[in-house]
XYZ file of C-alpha atoms in Angstrom:
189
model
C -1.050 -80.464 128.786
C -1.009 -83.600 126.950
C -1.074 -85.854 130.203
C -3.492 -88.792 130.316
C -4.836 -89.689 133.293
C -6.949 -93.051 133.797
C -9.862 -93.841 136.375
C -10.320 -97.059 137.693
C -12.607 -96.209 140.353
C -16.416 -97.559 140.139
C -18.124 -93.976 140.062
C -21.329 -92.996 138.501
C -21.266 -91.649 134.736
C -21.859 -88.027 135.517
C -18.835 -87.625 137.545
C -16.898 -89.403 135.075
C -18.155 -87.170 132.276
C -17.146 -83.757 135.183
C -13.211 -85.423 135.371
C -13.065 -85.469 131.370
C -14.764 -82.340 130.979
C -12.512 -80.915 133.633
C -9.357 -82.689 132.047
C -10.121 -80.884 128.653
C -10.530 -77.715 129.883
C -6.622 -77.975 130.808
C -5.406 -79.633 128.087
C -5.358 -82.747 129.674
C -6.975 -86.602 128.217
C -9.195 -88.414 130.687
C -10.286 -92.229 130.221
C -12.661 -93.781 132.720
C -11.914 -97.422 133.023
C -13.552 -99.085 135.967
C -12.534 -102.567 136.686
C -14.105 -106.217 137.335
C -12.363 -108.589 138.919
C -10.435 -109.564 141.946
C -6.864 -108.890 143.426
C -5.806 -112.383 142.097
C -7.093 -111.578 138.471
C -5.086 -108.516 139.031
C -2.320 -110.542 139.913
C -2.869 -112.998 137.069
C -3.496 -110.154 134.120
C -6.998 -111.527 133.913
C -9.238 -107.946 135.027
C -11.814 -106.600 132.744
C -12.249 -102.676 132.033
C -14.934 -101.191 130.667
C -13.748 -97.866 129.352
C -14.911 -94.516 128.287
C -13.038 -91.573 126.644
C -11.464 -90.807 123.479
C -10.844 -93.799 121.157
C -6.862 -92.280 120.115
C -6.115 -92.084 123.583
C -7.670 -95.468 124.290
C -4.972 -97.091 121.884
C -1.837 -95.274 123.361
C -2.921 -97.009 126.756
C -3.890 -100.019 125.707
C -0.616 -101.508 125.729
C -0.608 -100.524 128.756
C -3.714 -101.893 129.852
C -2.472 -105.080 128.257
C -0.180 -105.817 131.112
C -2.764 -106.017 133.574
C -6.412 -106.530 131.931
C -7.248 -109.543 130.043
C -10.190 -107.337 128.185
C -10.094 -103.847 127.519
C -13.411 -103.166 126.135
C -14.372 -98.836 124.738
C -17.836 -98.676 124.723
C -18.098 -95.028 123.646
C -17.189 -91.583 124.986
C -16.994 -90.178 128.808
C -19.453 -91.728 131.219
C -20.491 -94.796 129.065
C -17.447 -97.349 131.050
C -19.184 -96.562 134.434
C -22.824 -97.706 132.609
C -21.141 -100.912 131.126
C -19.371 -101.885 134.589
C -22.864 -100.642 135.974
C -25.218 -103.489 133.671
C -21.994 -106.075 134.632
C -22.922 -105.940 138.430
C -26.504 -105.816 136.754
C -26.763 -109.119 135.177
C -24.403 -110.617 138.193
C -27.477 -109.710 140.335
C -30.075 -110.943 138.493
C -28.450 -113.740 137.649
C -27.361 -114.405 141.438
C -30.855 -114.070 141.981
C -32.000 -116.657 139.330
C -29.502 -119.101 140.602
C -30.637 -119.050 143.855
C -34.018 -120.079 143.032
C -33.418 -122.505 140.759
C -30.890 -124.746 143.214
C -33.519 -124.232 145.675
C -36.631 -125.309 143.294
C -33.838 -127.976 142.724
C -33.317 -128.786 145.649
C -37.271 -128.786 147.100
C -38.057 -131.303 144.192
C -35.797 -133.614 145.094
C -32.761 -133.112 142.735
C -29.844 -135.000 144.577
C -26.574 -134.151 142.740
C -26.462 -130.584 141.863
C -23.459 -131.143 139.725
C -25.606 -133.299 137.461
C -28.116 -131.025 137.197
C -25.167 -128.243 136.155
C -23.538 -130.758 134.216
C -27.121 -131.500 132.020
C -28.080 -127.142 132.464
C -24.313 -126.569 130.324
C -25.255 -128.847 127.668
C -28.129 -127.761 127.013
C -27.263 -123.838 127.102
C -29.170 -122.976 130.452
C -25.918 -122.904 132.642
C -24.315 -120.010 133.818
C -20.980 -119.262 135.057
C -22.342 -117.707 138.184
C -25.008 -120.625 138.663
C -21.812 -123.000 138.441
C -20.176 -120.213 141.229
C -22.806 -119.824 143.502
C -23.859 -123.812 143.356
C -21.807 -125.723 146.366
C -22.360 -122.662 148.797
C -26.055 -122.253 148.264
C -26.441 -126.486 148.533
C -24.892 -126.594 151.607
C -27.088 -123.859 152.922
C -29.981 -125.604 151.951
C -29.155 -128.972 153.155
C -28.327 -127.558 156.391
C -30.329 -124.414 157.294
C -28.412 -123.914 160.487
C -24.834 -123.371 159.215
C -23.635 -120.162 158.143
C -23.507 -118.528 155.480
C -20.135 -117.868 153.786
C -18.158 -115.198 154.031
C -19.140 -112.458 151.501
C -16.526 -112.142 148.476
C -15.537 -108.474 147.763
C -18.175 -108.402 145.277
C -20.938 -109.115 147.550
C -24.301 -108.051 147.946
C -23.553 -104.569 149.368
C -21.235 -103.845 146.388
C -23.645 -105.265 144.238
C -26.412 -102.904 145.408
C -23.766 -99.794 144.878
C -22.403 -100.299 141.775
C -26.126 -101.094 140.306
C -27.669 -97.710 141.946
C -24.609 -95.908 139.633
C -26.338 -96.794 136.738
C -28.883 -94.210 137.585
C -27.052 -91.171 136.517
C -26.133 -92.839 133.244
C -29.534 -93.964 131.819
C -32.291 -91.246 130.829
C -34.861 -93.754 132.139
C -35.135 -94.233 136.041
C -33.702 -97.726 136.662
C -38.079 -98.466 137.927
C -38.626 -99.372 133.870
C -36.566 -102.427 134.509
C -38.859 -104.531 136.421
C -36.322 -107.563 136.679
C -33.514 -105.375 137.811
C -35.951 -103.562 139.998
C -37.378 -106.484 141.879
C -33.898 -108.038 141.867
C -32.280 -104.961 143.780
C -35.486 -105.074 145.773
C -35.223 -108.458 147.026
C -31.176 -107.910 148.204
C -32.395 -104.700 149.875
């Protein structure tokens, strides 16, 4: 009784919401907190969690959470961290996506430098971390069809796919009434 006992793992929000039920029922506290980032943001103190549970026992762990997590975000009660790492890996897809066509549109018109064109996309609001991320690989590609692709980063499109299809047990609507996400999953498939 009295124990707390934190989730990091990506899961969707109805087994989440079983673990804290189950934790209450013995007297136990239960915060889900997946996590975004890599093993040298770990390293660095510079992960994200998105966490559900109990907003008391959120703030004894936070200090906690301090020592390893840049940003510590509740979003509400059990189930709700899985749905906000869920719409992360959501807009990292889409935007992915977006990137990709716009350095090859870029690229097909006859933009030479795509660090200009990221350079004059910042100032004017239309730049995105991920474009800026995805840039030099996806210019190489184009310029030369032949080479390979990069290795895929732990977050790739596999783990992309999963973590999106968790998002289904945490929204009432089926993830079809979100055209953008749906075509975007769609086209990775």
């Amino acid at each position: 009784p009295g124990q707390i006992i934190v989730d990091h793992t990506t899961v969707d929000a109805e087994t989440s919401r079983e673990c804290f039920h189950e934790a209450t029922k013995r007297g136990a506290h239960f915060l889900e907190a997946p996590i975004s980032g890599s093993p040298k943001d770990a390293f660095n103190g510079q992960l994200t969690l998105f966490v559900g549970g109990n907003e008391d026992v959120f703030q004894k762990v936070l200090p906690l959470f301090n020592m390893y997590a840049e940003t510590s975000s509740r979003l509400g009660g059990a189930g709700v961290g899985s749905v906000g790492k869920g719409i992360s890996r959501m807009l990292a897809a889409i935007h992915s996506a977006a990137a990709a066509e716009a350095l090859k549109m870029a690229h097909l018109c006859g933009i030479e430098d795509h660090r200009k064109l990221l350079t004059a996309l910042d100032a004017c609001g239309s730049g995105s971390p991920i474009l800026r991320r995805l840039a030099p690989d996806l210019e190489v590609l184009m310029r030369n069809p032949s080479d390979s692709a990069p290795s895929s980063p732990a977050n790739g499109i596999d783990r992309t796919l999963y973590d999106v299809s968790l998002l289904g047990s945490g929204c009432p609507e089926p993830l079809e009434h979100f055209p953008l996400l749906h075509r975007t999953v769609r086209a990775m498939e």
